[in-house]
PDB file of C-alpha atoms in Angstrom:
ATOM      1  CA  MET A   1     -55.505 -28.607  46.387  1.00 96.00           C
ATOM      2  CA  ASP A   2     -51.814 -28.384  46.656  1.00 98.00           C
ATOM      3  CA  ALA A   3     -51.100 -25.774  49.512  1.00 99.00           C
ATOM      4  CA  LEU A   4     -48.370 -24.167  51.732  1.00 99.00           C
ATOM      5  CA  ILE A   5     -48.715 -24.000  55.008  1.00 99.00           C
ATOM      6  CA  LEU A   6     -47.258 -20.999  56.876  1.00 98.00           C
ATOM      7  CA  ARG A   7     -46.657 -20.269  60.664  1.00 98.00           C
ATOM      8  CA  LEU A   8     -47.147 -16.452  61.803  1.00 97.00           C
ATOM      9  CA  ASP A   9     -45.260 -16.339  65.292  1.00 96.00           C
ATOM     10  CA  ALA A  10     -44.294 -13.265  66.236  1.00 95.00           C
ATOM     11  CA  PRO A  11     -44.297 -11.094  69.283  1.00 95.00           C
ATOM     12  CA  LEU A  12     -46.035  -8.197  67.251  1.00 94.00           C
ATOM     13  CA  MET A  13     -47.934  -8.759  63.972  1.00 94.00           C
ATOM     14  CA  SER A  14     -50.022  -6.629  62.586  1.00 92.00           C
ATOM     15  CA  PHE A  15     -52.603  -7.206  60.177  1.00 90.00           C
ATOM     16  CA  GLY A  16     -53.669  -3.834  58.560  1.00 76.00           C
ATOM     17  CA  GLY A  17     -56.863  -2.121  58.698  1.00 67.00           C
ATOM     18  CA  VAL A  18     -58.949   0.398  57.650  1.00 64.00           C
ATOM     19  CA  VAL A  19     -57.064   3.361  58.685  1.00 64.00           C
ATOM     20  CA  VAL A  20     -59.027   6.447  61.067  1.00 61.00           C
ATOM     21  CA  ASP A  21     -56.791   9.029  61.491  1.00 63.00           C
ATOM     22  CA  HIS A  22     -53.764   8.428  63.469  1.00 68.00           C
ATOM     23  CA  HIS A  23     -55.439   5.494  63.920  1.00 63.00           C
ATOM     24  CA  ASN A  24     -53.670   1.830  61.882  1.00 70.00           C
ATOM     25  CA  VAL A  25     -55.709  -0.422  63.552  1.00 73.00           C
ATOM     26  CA  THR A  26     -55.241  -3.818  62.915  1.00 81.00           C
ATOM     27  CA  ASP A  27     -57.805  -6.478  61.843  1.00 85.00           C
ATOM     28  CA  ARG A  28     -58.347  -9.927  63.418  1.00 92.00           C
ATOM     29  CA  PHE A  29     -57.058 -12.250  61.269  1.00 96.00           C
ATOM     30  CA  PRO A  30     -53.951 -11.154  57.608  1.00 96.00           C
ATOM     31  CA  GLY A  31     -56.004 -10.450  54.141  1.00 93.00           C
ATOM     32  CA  LEU A  32     -54.571 -10.841  50.979  1.00 95.00           C
ATOM     33  CA  SER A  33     -52.984  -7.837  50.495  1.00 92.00           C
ATOM     34  CA  LEU A  34     -50.534  -9.054  54.219  1.00 94.00           C
ATOM     35  CA  PHE A  35     -49.161 -12.625  51.654  1.00 97.00           C
ATOM     36  CA  ALA A  36     -49.247 -11.310  48.550  1.00 95.00           C
ATOM     37  CA  GLY A  37     -46.558  -8.350  50.465  1.00 93.00           C
ATOM     38  CA  LEU A  38     -45.277 -11.298  52.154  1.00 96.00           C
ATOM     39  CA  LEU A  39     -44.511 -13.206  48.938  1.00 98.00           C
ATOM     40  CA  ALA A  40     -43.672 -10.260  46.786  1.00 95.00           C
ATOM     41  CA  ASN A  41     -40.815  -9.660  49.780  1.00 94.00           C
ATOM     42  CA  ALA A  42     -39.400 -13.135  49.437  1.00 96.00           C
ATOM     43  CA  LEU A  43     -39.362 -12.756  46.068  1.00 96.00           C
ATOM     44  CA  GLY A  44     -37.661  -9.980  45.855  1.00 93.00           C
ATOM     45  CA  TRP A  45     -40.424  -7.459  44.745  1.00 93.00           C
ATOM     46  CA  SER A  46     -40.564  -3.778  44.926  1.00 87.00           C
ATOM     47  CA  HIS A  47     -43.483  -1.318  45.036  1.00 80.00           C
ATOM     48  CA  GLY A  48     -42.949  -0.409  41.617  1.00 84.00           C
ATOM     49  CA  ASP A  49     -44.055  -3.993  40.346  1.00 90.00           C
ATOM     50  CA  GLY A  50     -47.804  -2.906  41.459  1.00 88.00           C
ATOM     51  CA  GLU A  51     -49.171  -4.987  38.815  1.00 91.00           C
ATOM     52  CA  THR A  52     -47.604  -7.801  39.127  1.00 94.00           C
ATOM     53  CA  ILE A  53     -47.679  -7.662  42.523  1.00 93.00           C
ATOM     54  CA  GLY A  54     -51.746  -7.502  42.202  1.00 91.00           C
ATOM     55  CA  ALA A  55     -52.280 -10.304  39.772  1.00 94.00           C
ATOM     56  CA  LEU A  56     -50.458 -12.524  42.675  1.00 96.00           C
ATOM     57  CA  GLN A  57     -52.648 -11.287  44.890  1.00 94.00           C
ATOM     58  CA  ASP A  58     -56.080 -12.033  42.868  1.00 95.00           C
ATOM     59  CA  ARG A  59     -54.800 -16.178  42.947  1.00 98.00           C
ATOM     60  CA  LEU A  60     -54.525 -16.296  46.288  1.00 98.00           C
ATOM     61  CA  ILE A  61     -56.748 -18.742  48.503  1.00 98.00           C
ATOM     62  CA  VAL A  62     -56.157 -18.520  52.410  1.00 98.00           C
ATOM     63  CA  ALA A  63     -57.497 -20.206  55.320  1.00 98.00           C
ATOM     64  CA  SER A  64     -56.100 -19.291  58.800  1.00 98.00           C
ATOM     65  CA  ARG A  65     -56.293 -19.890  62.369  1.00 98.00           C
ATOM     66  CA  TRP A  66     -55.185 -18.606  65.604  1.00 97.00           C
ATOM     67  CA  ASP A  67     -53.329 -21.878  67.503  1.00 96.00           C
ATOM     68  CA  ILE A  68     -52.842 -19.669  70.376  1.00 94.00           C
ATOM     69  CA  GLU A  69     -54.455 -16.389  71.271  1.00 94.00           C
ATOM     70  CA  PRO A  70     -53.025 -12.913  70.896  1.00 95.00           C
ATOM     71  CA  VAL A  71     -53.477  -9.769  73.313  1.00 95.00           C
ATOM     72  CA  ALA A  72     -54.368  -6.413  71.866  1.00 92.00           C
ATOM     73  CA  ILE A  73     -52.223  -3.989  72.382  1.00 91.00           C
ATOM     74  CA  ASP A  74     -51.822   0.243  71.176  1.00 89.00           C
ATOM     75  CA  ASP A  75     -48.494   1.800  70.895  1.00 85.00           C
ATOM     76  CA  TYR A  76     -48.197   5.690  71.093  1.00 84.00           C
ATOM     77  CA  HIS A  77     -45.605   5.750  67.675  1.00 78.00           C
ATOM     78  CA  THR A  78     -43.485   8.890  66.533  1.00 81.00           C
ATOM     79  CA  VAL A  79     -41.280   9.360  64.243  1.00 77.00           C
ATOM     80  CA  ASP A  80     -39.243  12.324  62.945  1.00 76.00           C
ATOM     81  CA  LEU A  81     -38.806  11.845  59.142  1.00 70.00           C
ATOM     82  CA  GLY A  82     -36.881  14.329  58.561  1.00 73.00           C
ATOM     83  CA  GLN A  83     -33.596  13.480  60.868  1.00 75.00           C
ATOM     84  CA  PRO A  84     -30.559  12.519  58.661  1.00 75.00           C
ATOM     85  CA  LYS A  85     -30.561   8.645  60.060  1.00 68.00           C
ATOM     86  CA  MET A  86     -33.644   8.060  57.775  1.00 66.00           C
ATOM     87  CA  ALA A  87     -32.000   9.416  54.781  1.00 67.00           C
ATOM     88  CA  GLU A  88     -29.505   6.528  55.415  1.00 69.00           C
ATOM     89  CA  PRO A  89     -30.004   3.503  53.621  1.00 68.00           C
ATOM     90  CA  GLY A  90     -30.405   0.531  56.217  1.00 64.00           C
ATOM     91  CA  TRP A  91     -32.771  -2.135  54.930  1.00 60.00           C
ATOM     92  CA  THR A  92     -30.646  -4.541  52.995  1.00 63.00           C
ATOM     93  CA  THR A  93     -31.275  -7.451  50.915  1.00 66.00           C
ATOM     94  CA  ARG A  94     -28.616 -10.330  50.235  1.00 71.00           C
ATOM     95  CA  GLY A  95     -25.420  -8.967  49.286  1.00 67.00           C
ATOM     96  CA  ALA A  96     -26.683  -5.247  48.678  1.00 71.00           C
ATOM     97  CA  PRO A  97     -28.514  -2.059  50.251  1.00 71.00           C
ATOM     98  CA  GLU A  98     -31.861  -0.850  49.749  1.00 70.00           C
ATOM     99  CA  HIS A  99     -33.140   2.627  50.803  1.00 66.00           C
ATOM    100  CA  ARG A 100     -36.903   3.090  51.418  1.00 61.00           C
ATOM    101  CA  ALA A 101     -37.949   6.024  49.156  1.00 61.00           C
ATOM    102  CA  GLY A 102     -41.166   6.871  51.015  1.00 58.00           C
ATOM    103  CA  GLY A 103     -43.752   9.254  50.042  1.00 57.00           C
ATOM    104  CA  GLU A 104     -44.301  12.932  50.228  1.00 55.00           C
ATOM    105  CA  ALA A 105     -44.483  13.618  54.165  1.00 56.00           C
ATOM    106  CA  LYS A 106     -40.604  13.073  54.649  1.00 61.00           C
ATOM    107  CA  LYS A 107     -40.506  15.796  57.034  1.00 67.00           C
ATOM    108  CA  GLY A 108     -41.881  16.858  60.796  1.00 72.00           C
ATOM    109  CA  THR A 109     -43.132  14.692  63.870  1.00 80.00           C
ATOM    110  CA  HIS A 110     -45.664  12.296  62.520  1.00 78.00           C
ATOM    111  CA  ILE A 111     -47.817  10.550  65.270  1.00 78.00           C
ATOM    112  CA  ARG A 112     -49.700   7.617  65.265  1.00 78.00           C
ATOM    113  CA  TYR A 113     -51.557   4.639  67.297  1.00 79.00           C
ATOM    114  CA  ARG A 114     -50.854   1.955  66.208  1.00 82.00           C
ATOM    115  CA  HIS A 115     -52.501  -1.559  67.021  1.00 86.00           C
ATOM    116  CA  TYR A 116     -50.445  -4.968  66.777  1.00 90.00           C
ATOM    117  CA  TRP A 117     -51.059  -8.693  68.115  1.00 93.00           C
ATOM    118  CA  ALA A 118     -48.947  -9.651  70.391  1.00 95.00           C
ATOM    119  CA  ASN A 119     -48.161 -13.425  72.032  1.00 94.00           C
ATOM    120  CA  GLY A 120     -49.788 -15.119  69.161  1.00 95.00           C
ATOM    121  CA  VAL A 121     -49.002 -18.453  67.104  1.00 96.00           C
ATOM    122  CA  LEU A 122     -51.709 -18.344  63.948  1.00 97.00           C
ATOM    123  CA  THR A 123     -51.602 -20.965  61.167  1.00 98.00           C
ATOM    124  CA  ALA A 124     -52.165 -20.667  57.316  1.00 98.00           C
ATOM    125  CA  VAL A 125     -52.224 -22.641  54.699  1.00 99.00           C
ATOM    126  CA  LEU A 126     -52.293 -20.964  51.225  1.00 99.00           C
ATOM    127  CA  ALA A 127     -53.007 -22.298  47.897  1.00 99.00           C
ATOM    128  CA  LEU A 128     -52.955 -20.689  43.968  1.00 98.00           C
ATOM    129  CA  THR A 129     -55.993 -20.725  41.696  1.00 98.00           C
ATOM    130  CA  ASP A 130     -53.791 -22.003  38.806  1.00 97.00           C
ATOM    131  CA  ASP A 131     -50.263 -22.598  37.822  1.00 94.00           C
ATOM    132  CA  THR A 132     -49.340 -20.005  36.437  1.00 95.00           C
ATOM    133  CA  ASP A 133     -46.110 -18.328  37.453  1.00 96.00           C
ATOM    134  CA  PRO A 134     -45.024 -17.687  40.169  1.00 98.00           C
ATOM    135  CA  ASP A 135     -46.513 -20.778  40.927  1.00 98.00           C
ATOM    136  CA  LEU A 136     -46.742 -22.879  44.653  1.00 98.00           C
ATOM    137  CA  THR A 137     -43.014 -24.442  44.032  1.00 98.00           C
ATOM    138  CA  THR A 138     -41.447 -20.786  43.178  1.00 98.00           C
ATOM    139  CA  LEU A 139     -43.105 -19.165  46.181  1.00 98.00           C
ATOM    140  CA  GLU A 140     -41.667 -22.387  48.553  1.00 99.00           C
ATOM    141  CA  ALA A 141     -38.879 -21.546  47.046  1.00 98.00           C
ATOM    142  CA  ALA A 142     -38.563 -18.057  48.259  1.00 98.00           C
ATOM    143  CA  LEU A 143     -39.478 -18.630  51.338  1.00 98.00           C
ATOM    144  CA  THR A 144     -37.052 -21.025  52.340  1.00 97.00           C
ATOM    145  CA  ARG A 145     -34.707 -18.576  50.848  1.00 96.00           C
ATOM    146  CA  PRO A 146     -35.817 -15.157  50.820  1.00 95.00           C
ATOM    147  CA  VAL A 147     -34.478 -12.735  48.689  1.00 92.00           C
ATOM    148  CA  ARG A 148     -35.068  -9.918  51.163  1.00 90.00           C
ATOM    149  CA  PRO A 149     -35.697 -10.687  55.386  1.00 90.00           C
ATOM    150  CA  LEU A 150     -39.555 -11.182  55.477  1.00 94.00           C
ATOM    151  CA  PHE A 151     -41.908  -9.308  58.736  1.00 94.00           C
ATOM    152  CA  ILE A 152     -45.059  -9.510  59.354  1.00 94.00           C
ATOM    153  CA  GLY A 153     -47.652  -6.568  58.191  1.00 88.00           C
ATOM    154  CA  ARG A 154     -44.392  -4.043  59.897  1.00 86.00           C
ATOM    155  CA  LYS A 155     -40.847  -3.906  59.310  1.00 86.00           C
ATOM    156  CA  THR A 156     -40.811  -4.305  63.514  1.00 86.00           C
ATOM    157  CA  CYS A 157     -42.526  -7.303  63.539  1.00 90.00           C
ATOM    158  CA  LEU A 158     -39.674  -9.901  63.014  1.00 94.00           C
ATOM    159  CA  PRO A 159     -40.717 -13.967  62.838  1.00 95.00           C
ATOM    160  CA  ASN A 160     -39.447 -16.151  66.061  1.00 94.00           C
ATOM    161  CA  SER A 161     -38.783 -19.371  63.448  1.00 94.00           C
ATOM    162  CA  PRO A 162     -39.417 -19.938  59.425  1.00 96.00           C
ATOM    163  CA  ILE A 163     -42.432 -18.687  58.065  1.00 98.00           C
ATOM    164  CA  LEU A 164     -42.913 -21.980  55.821  1.00 98.00           C
ATOM    165  CA  ALA A 165     -43.891 -24.484  58.036  1.00 98.00           C
ATOM    166  CA  GLY A 166     -44.442 -26.939  54.770  1.00 97.00           C
ATOM    167  CA  ARG A 167     -46.232 -28.219  52.095  1.00 98.00           C
ATOM    168  CA  THR A 168     -49.218 -30.456  51.399  1.00 98.00           C
ATOM    169  CA  SER A 169     -52.563 -31.201  49.346  1.00 98.00           C
ATOM    170  CA  GLY A 170     -56.240 -31.972  50.257  1.00 97.00           C
ATOM    171  CA  VAL A 171     -59.563 -30.820  49.524  1.00 97.00           C
ATOM    172  CA  ASP A 172     -59.446 -27.358  49.473  1.00 98.00           C
ATOM    173  CA  VAL A 173     -57.636 -24.711  52.517  1.00 98.00           C
ATOM    174  CA  LEU A 174     -60.176 -25.153  54.731  1.00 98.00           C
ATOM    175  CA  ALA A 175     -59.793 -28.939  55.053  1.00 97.00           C
ATOM    176  CA  ILE A 176     -56.229 -28.539  55.312  1.00 98.00           C
ATOM    177  CA  LEU A 177     -56.588 -26.113  57.486  1.00 98.00           C
ATOM    178  CA  LYS A 178     -59.160 -28.709  59.835  1.00 96.00           C
ATOM    179  CA  ALA A 179     -56.385 -31.577  59.347  1.00 96.00           C
ATOM    180  CA  LEU A 180     -53.410 -29.817  60.461  1.00 96.00           C
ATOM    181  CA  PRO A 181     -52.605 -30.520  64.635  1.00 93.00           C
ATOM    182  CA  ARG A 182     -52.244 -27.462  66.743  1.00 92.00           C
ATOM    183  CA  VAL A 183     -49.233 -26.115  68.140  1.00 87.00           C
ATOM    184  CA  ARG A 184     -47.102 -26.055  71.055  1.00 70.00           C
ATOM    185  CA  CYS A 185     -50.268 -27.577  73.334  1.00 57.00           C
ATOM    186  CA  ALA A 186     -50.288 -27.332  76.714  1.00 48.00           C
ATOM    187  CA  SER A 187     -49.596 -30.693  77.945  1.00 41.00           C
ATOM    188  CA  ARG A 188     -52.080 -30.254  81.064  1.00 44.00           C
ATOM    189  CA  ARG A 189     -55.050 -29.669  78.513  1.00 48.00           C
ATOM    190  CA  THR A 190     -57.238 -33.079  78.684  1.00 44.00           C
ATOM    191  CA  ARG A 191     -59.471 -32.005  75.874  1.00 55.00           C
ATOM    192  CA  SER A 192     -59.528 -30.784  72.996  1.00 63.00           C
ATOM    193  CA  GLU A 193     -60.256 -26.669  72.089  1.00 83.00           C
ATOM    194  CA  LYS A 194     -61.765 -24.754  68.935  1.00 93.00           C
ATOM    195  CA  MET A 195     -59.616 -22.256  67.253  1.00 96.00           C
ATOM    196  CA  ALA A 196     -61.048 -18.890  65.473  1.00 97.00           C
ATOM    197  CA  ALA A 197     -60.817 -19.356  61.806  1.00 98.00           C
ATOM    198  CA  ARG A 198     -61.138 -16.996  58.755  1.00 98.00           C
ATOM    199  CA  TRP A 199     -61.510 -19.035  55.597  1.00 98.00           C
ATOM    200  CA  PRO A 200     -63.463 -17.871  52.070  1.00 98.00           C
ATOM    201  CA  ALA A 201     -67.244 -17.830  51.936  1.00 97.00           C
ATOM    202  CA  GLU A 202     -67.615 -20.062  49.005  1.00 96.00           C
ATOM    203  CA  ILE A 203     -65.910 -22.998  50.487  1.00 96.00           C
ATOM    204  CA  GLY A 204     -67.739 -25.184  53.568  1.00 89.00           C
ATOM    205  CA  ASP A 205     -71.916 -24.985  54.926  1.00 91.00           C
ATOM    206  CA  ASN A 206     -71.407 -21.401  56.106  1.00 94.00           C
ATOM    207  CA  ARG A 207     -74.263 -19.755  58.278  1.00 94.00           C
ATOM    208  CA  GLU A 208     -75.233 -16.623  57.450  1.00 95.00           C
ATOM    209  CA  ASP A 209     -73.977 -15.128  60.812  1.00 95.00           C
ATOM    210  CA  GLN A 210     -70.718 -16.148  60.156  1.00 96.00           C
ATOM    211  CA  LEU A 211     -70.208 -14.267  56.857  1.00 97.00           C
ATOM    212  CA  ARG A 212     -68.867 -10.620  56.677  1.00 94.00           C
ATOM    213  CA  ALA A 213     -67.262  -8.160  54.185  1.00 93.00           C
ATOM    214  CA  VAL A 214     -63.927  -7.380  54.362  1.00 91.00           C
ATOM    215  CA  TYR A 215     -61.086  -4.976  52.702  1.00 89.00           C
ATOM    216  CA  ASP A 216     -58.169  -6.638  52.696  1.00 88.00           C
ATOM    217  CA  GLN A 217     -57.240  -6.101  49.047  1.00 86.00           C
ATOM    218  CA  ARG A 218     -54.577  -3.639  48.012  1.00 83.00           C
ATOM    219  CA  ASP A 219     -54.620  -1.653  45.024  1.00 81.00           C
ATOM    220  CA  TRP A 220     -50.766  -2.213  44.983  1.00 76.00           C
ATOM    221  CA  LYS A 221     -50.149   0.106  41.299  1.00 75.00           C
ATOM    222  CA  ASN A 222     -51.778   3.193  43.335  1.00 73.00           C
ATOM    223  CA  GLN A 223     -50.717   2.412  46.756  1.00 69.00           C
ATOM    224  CA  TRP A 224     -54.252   1.921  48.655  1.00 71.00           C
ATOM    225  CA  HIS A 225     -56.448  -0.844  49.655  1.00 72.00           C
ATOM    226  CA  SER A 226     -59.606  -1.107  47.686  1.00 75.00           C
ATOM    227  CA  GLY A 227     -62.009  -4.074  46.941  1.00 77.00           C
ATOM    228  CA  ARG A 228     -64.546  -5.782  48.868  1.00 87.00           C
ATOM    229  CA  ARG A 229     -65.171  -9.692  49.510  1.00 93.00           C
ATOM    230  CA  ILE A 230     -66.839 -11.752  51.477  1.00 96.00           C
ATOM    231  CA  VAL A 231     -65.585 -14.216  53.878  1.00 97.00           C
ATOM    232  CA  ALA A 232     -66.648 -16.544  56.354  1.00 98.00           C
ATOM    233  CA  GLU A 233     -65.704 -17.096  60.324  1.00 97.00           C
ATOM    234  CA  GLY A 234     -66.399 -19.213  62.704  1.00 97.00           C
ATOM    235  CA  LEU A 235     -64.384 -22.168  65.674  1.00 96.00           C
ATOM    236  CA  ILE A 236     -62.784 -25.435  64.613  1.00 94.00           C
ATOM    237  CA  GLU A 237     -62.430 -28.534  66.567  1.00 91.00           C
ATOM    238  CA  GLU A 238     -58.628 -29.105  67.244  1.00 88.00           C
ATOM    239  CA  LEU A 239     -57.622 -32.271  66.234  1.00 80.00           C
ATOM    240  CA  PRO A 240     -56.438 -34.714  69.313  1.00 71.00           C
ATOM    241  CA  GLY A 241     -52.503 -34.868  69.878  1.00 61.00           C
ATOM    242  CA  CYS A 242     -50.324 -32.039  69.684  1.00 59.00           C
ATOM    243  CA  SER A 243     -47.487 -30.852  67.074  1.00 52.00           C
TER     244      SER A 243
END
């Protein structure tokens, strides 16, 4: 199996989750919708391409782990969407300005409690179920030179470094993830440590207590989250040596 190695490294990251009232929570690991949106942004697609983004989301196979554990923080967030400055285009593609249309709630001050992961580094292995377009080579090229600036969950979550960290192959995404050296290891450590990880439940010899349901598949045409799948979560061993 061919796969891309992605490195999510940013001061703040948010992976979405089930929204409760004004609380925009973040999941423990990035879901399929985050990677679908990230790749769609790199390819230059828009929210109007809902069916195309959804088809890509259905083809994703992802395993991820925390190389450096993050710290959870909450942000009290307010925004007045009626201000004139909010109507001006500012999020740009290469050589062309772009304006976010937004929804119906365009007036008044909106209050949110937004949840983030701070100062963590996550490694993900991403593969596809088939070679239809866009294939892995197309996605690799898009991440190398994205049409738009990339962000990790929210536009304020800008990466510290390029998200694409390489391309490799292996038996499956979990085997590849286990074979990758941990990043930014502390030289003073004398023993390997375990890393929290998530992978598809269909892979590996998983115990029942490792399985959990997640709701990370977005209905891109109607712009809401739907769908349920089972994933496995657990600890994986760190390889000797550091990258």
